[in-house]
């Protein structure tokens, strides 16, 4: 067979493999040789959702009439449970028919938003370091990513004044994500006021990715850019049940805000998917409307793990600010290593996998992201191995 056209599209060939899939392959390669690898690289909650959430799923999946297509925009009760949550939590009033769209996990919404908003050649502004979807989406569409460099000296917040007028002219959307993956940084309302004013002045859709807003510690309460007066004109926020309710595998997310952006996203999604199962929608409603008390205890577990990681790193001479939110402790690599070398060393010598920061972009080079979403006993074991390996090198 001639081999000139029988091959995948350039967007597949030019796309590097998803970073965590590549790490997963490396981990599996040493696990098949018998190594007991502890993965602290991925942010998938290890604890289950509360019992009332699972009970709803079980009941609903046993009913005879819950197995058909369940609508492109989710059922109205799910949309109003989402708007009630935004009212209660942020004081933001939303129209459940025009300003809310349930998603099959927020990741598909992040990528599809590029299809819904960008033409080839348009610019998307994306943080570096940052979550991969902000780069993959524009690549799929044939548009251009311009990076917003996040620096530790600016508390991992972007400097909007550093964006050139030429880039601003072409920029149609901008991604922000606080509480931030991978840095664990948080933003206050004053920052979001600045961001909203900047996007409004430059005709840019502000896409705020907010899956970690409820994973908070030390009494910290996260904020949303939708709290800024008039924000709904230029902001769409992506939120998720994955981390908030320990439901990562069930794939439930939401887009909230600008009716124009929500409608555009909805139009694209109507072509790509057919919504998600009714039992899962009802499970999501149970999560939002049921008892929220268990989240406090869940966050206390994460907080104890965070403190243990910070204390271990301090003993090893690595001092980092204590994150007020997210599942991540972000720390600089010890002198003498690159982040990739350090990942490899810990994987092979300690059988512990901690994500190298450069998988989140150049701005993450020589930083590491350690996830606290692993059972406490396994985390303790991993930290003990870290002490042993690092002790040997000191
Ligand atoms: N955005 C960020 C910053 C994330 O870290 C993640 C998952 O880790 C997602 C989006 C995707 O979450 P979901 O499970 O809702 O697709």
Coordinates of C-alpha atoms and ligand atoms in Angstrom, one line a residue:
X1 CA 0.0 0.0 0.0
X2 CA 1.4 3.5 -0.8
X3 CA 2.2 5.1 2.4
X4 CA 1.7 8.8 1.6
X5 CA -1.8 9.4 2.9
X6 CA -2.6 6.4 5.1
X7 CA -1.5 8.1 8.3
X8 CA -3.2 10.2 11.1
X9 CA -3.8 13.9 10.8
X10 CA -0.9 16.3 11.5
X11 CA -2.7 17.5 14.6
X12 CA -2.2 13.9 16.0
X13 CA 1.4 13.5 14.7
X14 CA 2.4 17.0 15.9
X15 CA 0.8 16.5 19.3
X16 CA 3.2 15.1 21.9
X17 CA 1.7 12.3 23.9
X18 CA -0.3 13.4 27.0
X19 CA 2.3 14.0 29.6
X20 CA 0.7 11.8 32.2
X21 CA 0.2 9.0 29.7
X22 CA 4.0 9.1 29.1
X23 CA 4.8 9.1 32.8
X24 CA 2.3 6.2 33.2
X25 CA 4.3 4.2 30.6
X26 CA 7.5 4.9 32.4
X27 CA 6.0 3.8 35.7
X28 CA 4.5 0.7 34.3
X29 CA 7.8 -0.3 32.7
X30 CA 9.4 -0.6 36.2
X31 CA 6.3 -2.0 37.8
X32 CA 6.3 -5.0 35.5
X33 CA 9.8 -5.7 36.9
X34 CA 8.2 -5.9 40.3
X35 CA 8.7 -2.4 41.7
X36 CA 6.1 -1.1 44.2
X37 CA 5.8 2.4 42.7
X38 CA 3.9 5.1 44.7
X39 CA 2.4 7.7 42.3
X40 CA 2.4 11.2 43.7
X41 CA 2.3 12.6 40.2
X42 CA -1.4 12.6 39.4
X43 CA -4.2 14.5 41.0
X44 CA -7.0 11.9 41.3
X45 CA -8.7 11.9 44.7
X46 CA -8.1 8.6 46.5
X47 CA -11.2 8.9 48.8
X48 CA -14.7 8.0 47.7
X49 CA -17.7 10.4 47.4
X50 CA -20.0 10.6 50.5
X51 CA -22.4 7.6 50.9
X52 CA -25.6 9.7 50.0
X53 CA -24.0 10.4 46.6
X54 CA -23.3 6.8 45.8
X55 CA -26.7 5.7 47.1
X56 CA -28.4 8.1 44.6
X57 CA -26.3 6.7 41.8
X58 CA -27.2 3.1 42.7
X59 CA -30.9 3.8 43.1
X60 CA -31.1 5.8 39.9
X61 CA -29.2 3.2 37.9
X62 CA -31.7 0.5 39.1
X63 CA -34.7 2.4 37.8
X64 CA -36.1 1.3 34.4
X65 CA -36.4 4.8 32.9
X66 CA -33.0 6.3 33.5
X67 CA -31.0 4.8 30.6
X68 CA -31.9 6.8 27.6
X69 CA -30.3 10.0 26.2
X70 CA -30.5 12.6 28.9
X71 CA -30.4 15.8 27.0
X72 CA -27.6 17.9 25.6
X73 CA -27.7 20.6 28.3
X74 CA -28.4 18.4 31.3
X75 CA -31.7 18.2 33.1
X76 CA -33.1 21.5 34.4
X77 CA -32.8 20.3 38.1
X78 CA -29.0 19.8 37.6
X79 CA -28.7 23.3 36.1
X80 CA -30.6 24.9 38.9
X81 CA -28.6 22.9 41.5
X82 CA -25.5 24.5 39.9
X83 CA -27.0 28.0 39.9
X84 CA -28.1 27.6 43.6
X85 CA -24.5 26.5 44.5
X86 CA -23.1 29.7 42.8
X87 CA -25.6 31.8 44.6
X88 CA -24.9 30.2 48.0
X89 CA -21.2 30.0 47.6
X90 CA -20.2 33.1 45.7
X91 CA -23.3 35.3 45.8
X92 CA -23.5 35.1 42.0
X93 CA -26.9 35.0 40.3
X94 CA -27.1 32.9 37.1
X95 CA -29.8 32.0 34.6
X96 CA -30.0 28.2 34.7
X97 CA -31.2 28.1 31.0
X98 CA -28.7 30.4 29.5
X99 CA -25.7 30.8 31.7
X100 CA -25.0 27.1 32.8
X101 CA -23.9 24.1 30.8
X102 CA -23.1 20.7 32.4
X103 CA -20.0 19.0 31.0
X104 CA -18.7 15.5 30.7
X105 CA -15.9 16.4 33.1
X106 CA -14.5 19.9 32.7
X107 CA -11.6 18.8 30.5
X108 CA -13.8 18.3 27.4
X109 CA -15.3 21.8 28.0
X110 CA -11.8 23.4 28.2
X111 CA -10.8 21.9 24.8
X112 CA -14.2 22.4 23.2
X113 CA -14.2 26.1 24.3
X114 CA -11.4 26.7 21.8
X115 CA -13.4 25.1 19.0
X116 CA -16.3 27.3 20.0
X117 CA -14.4 30.6 20.2
X118 CA -11.3 30.6 18.0
X119 CA -10.7 30.8 14.3
X120 CA -7.4 29.6 12.8
X121 CA -4.8 32.3 13.5
X122 CA -6.5 33.7 16.5
X123 CA -4.5 33.9 19.7
X124 CA -5.3 32.3 23.1
X125 CA -3.4 33.5 26.1
X126 CA -2.4 30.6 28.4
X127 CA -0.5 30.5 31.6
X128 CA 2.9 28.8 31.7
X129 CA 3.2 26.7 33.8
X130 CA -0.3 25.5 33.2
X131 CA -2.7 22.7 32.6
X132 CA -2.2 21.0 29.2
X133 CA -5.6 21.6 27.7
X134 CA -4.9 25.3 27.3
X135 CA -2.2 24.4 24.8
X136 CA -3.8 21.4 23.1
X137 CA -7.1 23.2 22.4
X138 CA -5.6 26.0 20.3
X139 CA -3.4 23.5 18.5
X140 CA -6.4 21.4 17.5
X141 CA -8.1 24.5 16.2
X142 CA -5.0 25.8 14.3
X143 CA -4.8 28.9 16.5
X144 CA -1.8 30.3 18.4
X145 CA -0.9 30.1 22.1
X146 CA 0.8 33.1 23.6
X147 CA 2.1 32.4 27.1
X148 CA 1.4 34.3 30.2
X149 CA 4.5 33.6 32.2
X150 CA 3.9 32.8 35.9
X151 CA 6.8 33.6 38.2
X152 CA 7.4 32.8 41.8
X153 CA 8.3 36.4 42.6
X154 CA 4.8 37.4 41.4
X155 CA 3.2 34.7 43.5
X156 CA 2.5 32.8 40.2
X157 CA 0.2 35.4 38.9
X158 CA 0.5 36.8 35.4
X159 CA 1.6 40.3 34.6
X160 CA -1.0 41.6 32.0
X161 CA 1.2 44.6 31.2
X162 CA 3.8 42.3 29.8
X163 CA 1.5 41.3 26.8
X164 CA 2.5 43.2 23.7
X165 CA -0.1 45.3 21.8
X166 CA 0.4 43.1 18.7
X167 CA -0.5 40.0 20.6
X168 CA -3.4 41.7 22.4
X169 CA -4.9 42.7 19.0
X170 CA -5.2 39.0 18.0
X171 CA -6.0 37.6 21.5
X172 CA -9.6 36.3 21.7
X173 CA -9.4 34.3 24.9
X174 CA -7.4 34.1 28.1
X175 CA -7.0 31.2 30.5
X176 CA -6.6 31.7 34.2
X177 CA -6.7 29.0 36.9
X178 CA -6.8 29.8 40.6
X179 CA -6.4 28.0 42.9
X180 CA -3.6 27.0 40.5
X181 CA -2.4 23.7 39.1
X182 CA 0.5 23.1 39.3
X183 CA 1.8 25.8 41.6
X184 CA -0.9 25.7 44.4
X185 CA -1.1 29.5 44.2
X186 CA -4.3 31.4 44.9
X187 CA -5.7 34.7 43.6
X188 CA -7.8 37.3 45.5
X189 CA -10.7 39.3 44.2
X190 CA -8.5 42.4 43.5
X191 CA -6.6 40.2 41.0
X192 CA -9.8 39.1 39.3
X193 CA -11.1 42.7 39.2
X194 CA -7.9 43.6 37.3
X195 CA -8.3 40.5 35.0
X196 CA -11.9 41.2 34.2
X197 CA -11.2 44.9 33.5
X198 CA -8.3 43.9 31.3
X199 CA -10.4 41.4 29.3
X200 CA -13.3 43.8 29.0
X201 CA -10.9 46.6 27.7
X202 CA -9.4 44.2 25.1
X203 CA -12.5 42.3 24.0
X204 CA -11.1 39.0 25.4
X205 CA -13.2 36.1 26.7
X206 CA -11.8 35.3 30.2
X207 CA -11.9 31.6 30.7
X208 CA -11.4 30.7 34.3
X209 CA -10.7 27.1 35.2
X210 CA -11.7 26.5 38.8
X211 CA -11.7 22.8 39.7
X212 CA -9.8 23.3 43.0
X213 CA -11.9 26.0 44.5
X214 CA -13.2 23.7 47.3
X215 CA -10.0 22.0 48.1
X216 CA -8.9 24.6 50.6
X217 CA -7.0 24.7 53.9
X218 CA -6.4 26.8 57.0
X219 CA -9.8 28.5 56.7
X220 CA -9.0 29.9 53.2
X221 CA -12.1 30.4 51.0
X222 CA -11.4 30.7 47.3
X223 CA -13.1 33.4 45.1
X224 CA -14.4 33.4 41.5
X225 CA -14.0 36.0 38.9
X226 CA -17.8 35.8 38.4
X227 CA -18.0 37.8 41.8
X228 CA -16.6 40.8 40.0
X229 CA -19.4 43.3 39.1
X230 CA -20.4 42.9 35.4
X231 CA -18.1 39.8 35.0
X232 CA -20.7 37.7 33.2
X233 CA -20.3 39.8 30.1
X234 CA -16.7 38.5 29.6
X235 CA -16.2 35.5 31.9
X236 CA -16.9 31.9 31.5
X237 CA -15.9 29.7 34.4
X238 CA -15.2 25.9 34.2
X239 CA -15.8 24.0 37.4
X240 CA -15.7 20.3 38.2
X241 CA -17.1 17.6 40.5
X242 CA -13.8 15.7 40.1
X243 CA -11.9 17.1 43.1
X244 CA -14.7 18.9 44.9
X245 CA -16.8 15.7 45.4
X246 CA -14.2 13.0 44.8
X247 CA -15.9 12.1 41.6
X248 CA -13.1 12.3 39.0
X249 CA -14.0 9.0 37.3
X250 CA -17.7 9.9 37.0
X251 CA -16.9 12.8 34.7
X252 CA -19.1 15.7 35.7
X253 CA -18.2 19.3 35.1
X254 CA -19.9 22.6 34.3
X255 CA -19.4 25.8 32.4
X256 CA -20.9 29.0 33.9
X257 CA -21.1 32.6 32.9
X258 CA -21.3 34.6 29.7
X259 CA -24.5 33.5 27.9
X260 CA -22.8 34.1 24.5
X261 CA -19.9 31.8 25.4
X262 CA -22.1 29.2 27.0
X263 CA -24.3 29.1 23.9
X264 CA -21.3 28.8 21.6
X265 CA -19.9 25.9 23.7
X266 CA -23.3 24.3 23.8
X267 CA -23.6 24.4 20.0
X268 CA -20.2 22.7 19.5
X269 CA -21.0 20.1 22.1
X270 CA -24.3 19.3 20.5
X271 CA -22.3 18.1 17.5
X272 CA -19.8 16.1 19.5
X273 CA -21.7 14.4 22.3
X274 CA -25.1 13.6 23.6
X275 CA -24.9 14.6 27.2
X276 CA -24.3 12.1 30.1
X277 CA -26.2 9.5 31.9
X278 CA -29.2 10.4 34.0
X279 CA -28.1 8.5 37.1
X280 CA -24.8 10.5 37.0
X281 CA -26.7 13.7 36.7
X282 CA -28.9 12.8 39.7
X283 CA -25.7 11.8 41.5
X284 CA -24.3 15.3 40.8
X285 CA -27.5 16.9 42.1
X286 CA -27.2 14.8 45.3
X287 CA -23.6 16.0 45.7
X288 CA -24.6 19.7 45.3
X289 CA -27.8 19.7 47.3
X290 CA -27.0 17.1 50.1
X291 CA -24.9 17.5 53.2
X292 CA -21.6 19.4 52.6
X293 CA -20.2 18.7 56.1
X294 CA -18.0 15.7 54.9
X295 CA -16.0 18.1 52.7
X296 CA -14.6 19.8 55.8
X297 CA -13.3 16.5 57.1
X298 CA -12.0 15.5 53.7
X299 CA -10.1 18.8 53.5
X300 CA -8.6 18.2 56.9
X301 CA -7.2 14.9 55.7
X302 CA -5.6 16.7 52.7
X303 CA -4.3 19.4 55.1
X304 CA -2.6 16.9 57.3
X305 CA -1.0 15.3 54.3
X306 CA 0.1 18.7 53.0
X307 CA 1.7 19.5 56.4
X308 CA 3.5 16.2 56.4
X309 CA 4.9 16.9 52.9
X310 CA 6.0 20.4 53.8
X311 CA 7.7 19.2 57.0
X312 CA 9.6 16.4 55.1
X313 CA 10.7 18.9 52.4
X314 CA 11.9 21.3 55.1
X315 CA 13.9 18.5 56.8
X316 CA 15.5 17.9 53.4
X317 CA 16.4 21.6 53.1
X318 CA 13.6 22.5 50.6
X319 CA 11.6 25.4 51.8
X320 CA 8.3 26.3 50.1
X321 CA 5.3 28.5 50.8
X322 CA 2.5 26.4 52.3
X323 CA -0.3 26.1 49.7
X324 CA -3.8 27.3 50.9
X325 CA -5.5 25.2 48.3
X326 CA -5.3 22.4 45.6
X327 CA -4.0 18.9 45.8
X328 CA -0.4 20.0 45.1
X329 CA 2.8 20.9 46.8
X330 CA 5.1 22.7 44.3
X331 CA 8.8 22.8 45.1
X332 CA 12.1 23.6 43.4
X333 CA 14.4 20.7 42.5
X334 CA 17.4 20.3 44.7
X335 CA 20.6 21.8 43.3
X336 CA 22.4 19.7 40.8
X337 CA 19.3 18.2 39.1
X338 CA 16.9 19.1 36.4
X339 CA 13.2 18.3 37.1
X340 CA 13.3 15.4 34.6
X341 CA 16.5 14.0 36.2
X342 CA 15.0 14.3 39.6
X343 CA 11.8 12.6 38.6
X344 CA 13.8 9.7 37.1
X345 CA 16.1 9.4 40.1
X346 CA 13.1 9.2 42.5
X347 CA 11.3 6.8 40.3
X348 CA 14.2 4.4 39.9
X349 CA 15.8 4.7 43.3
X350 CA 12.8 5.3 45.6
X351 CA 10.0 4.0 43.4
X352 CA 8.2 7.2 43.9
X353 CA 6.8 9.3 41.0
X354 CA 6.6 13.0 41.4
X355 CA 5.6 15.1 38.4
X356 CA 8.4 17.1 36.8
X357 CA 7.3 20.7 36.5
X358 CA 8.4 21.1 32.8
X359 CA 5.4 18.9 31.7
X360 CA 3.3 22.0 32.6
X361 CA 5.5 24.3 30.4
X362 CA 8.9 26.0 30.3
X363 CA 7.9 28.1 33.3
X364 CA 7.7 24.9 35.4
X365 CA 11.2 23.8 34.5
X366 CA 13.2 22.6 37.6
X367 CA 10.1 22.6 39.8
X368 CA 8.3 19.4 40.9
X369 CA 4.6 18.9 41.6
X370 CA 3.8 16.5 44.4
X371 CA 0.1 15.4 44.7
X372 CA -1.4 14.7 48.1
X373 CA -4.3 12.6 46.7
X374 CA -2.7 9.3 47.7
X375 CA -3.8 7.3 50.8
X376 CA -2.0 8.7 53.9
X377 CA -0.2 5.5 54.7
X378 CA 1.2 5.3 51.1
X379 CA 2.1 9.0 51.3
X380 CA 4.0 8.4 54.5
X381 CA 5.8 5.5 52.9
X382 CA 6.7 7.6 49.9
X383 CA 8.1 10.4 52.1
X384 CA 10.2 7.9 54.1
X385 CA 11.7 6.6 50.8
X386 CA 12.3 10.2 49.8
X387 CA 14.2 10.9 53.0
X388 CA 16.3 7.8 52.4
X389 CA 17.3 8.6 48.9
X390 CA 17.8 12.3 49.5
X391 CA 19.7 11.6 52.7
X392 CA 22.1 9.4 50.7
X393 CA 22.8 12.2 48.2
X394 CA 23.4 14.9 50.9
Ligands
LIG1 N1 -8.3 21.9 35.0 C1 -7.3 21.7 35.8 C2 -6.4 22.8 36.2 C3 -7.0 20.4 36.3 O1 -6.0 20.2 37.1 C4 -7.9 19.3 35.9 C5 -7.6 17.9 36.3 O2 -6.7 17.6 36.9 C6 -8.9 19.6 35.0 C7 -9.1 20.9 34.6 C8 -9.8 18.5 34.5 O3 -10.7 18.1 35.4 P1 -12.0 17.2 35.0 O4 -11.8 15.9 35.8 O5 -13.2 18.0 35.5 O6 -12.0 17.0 33.6

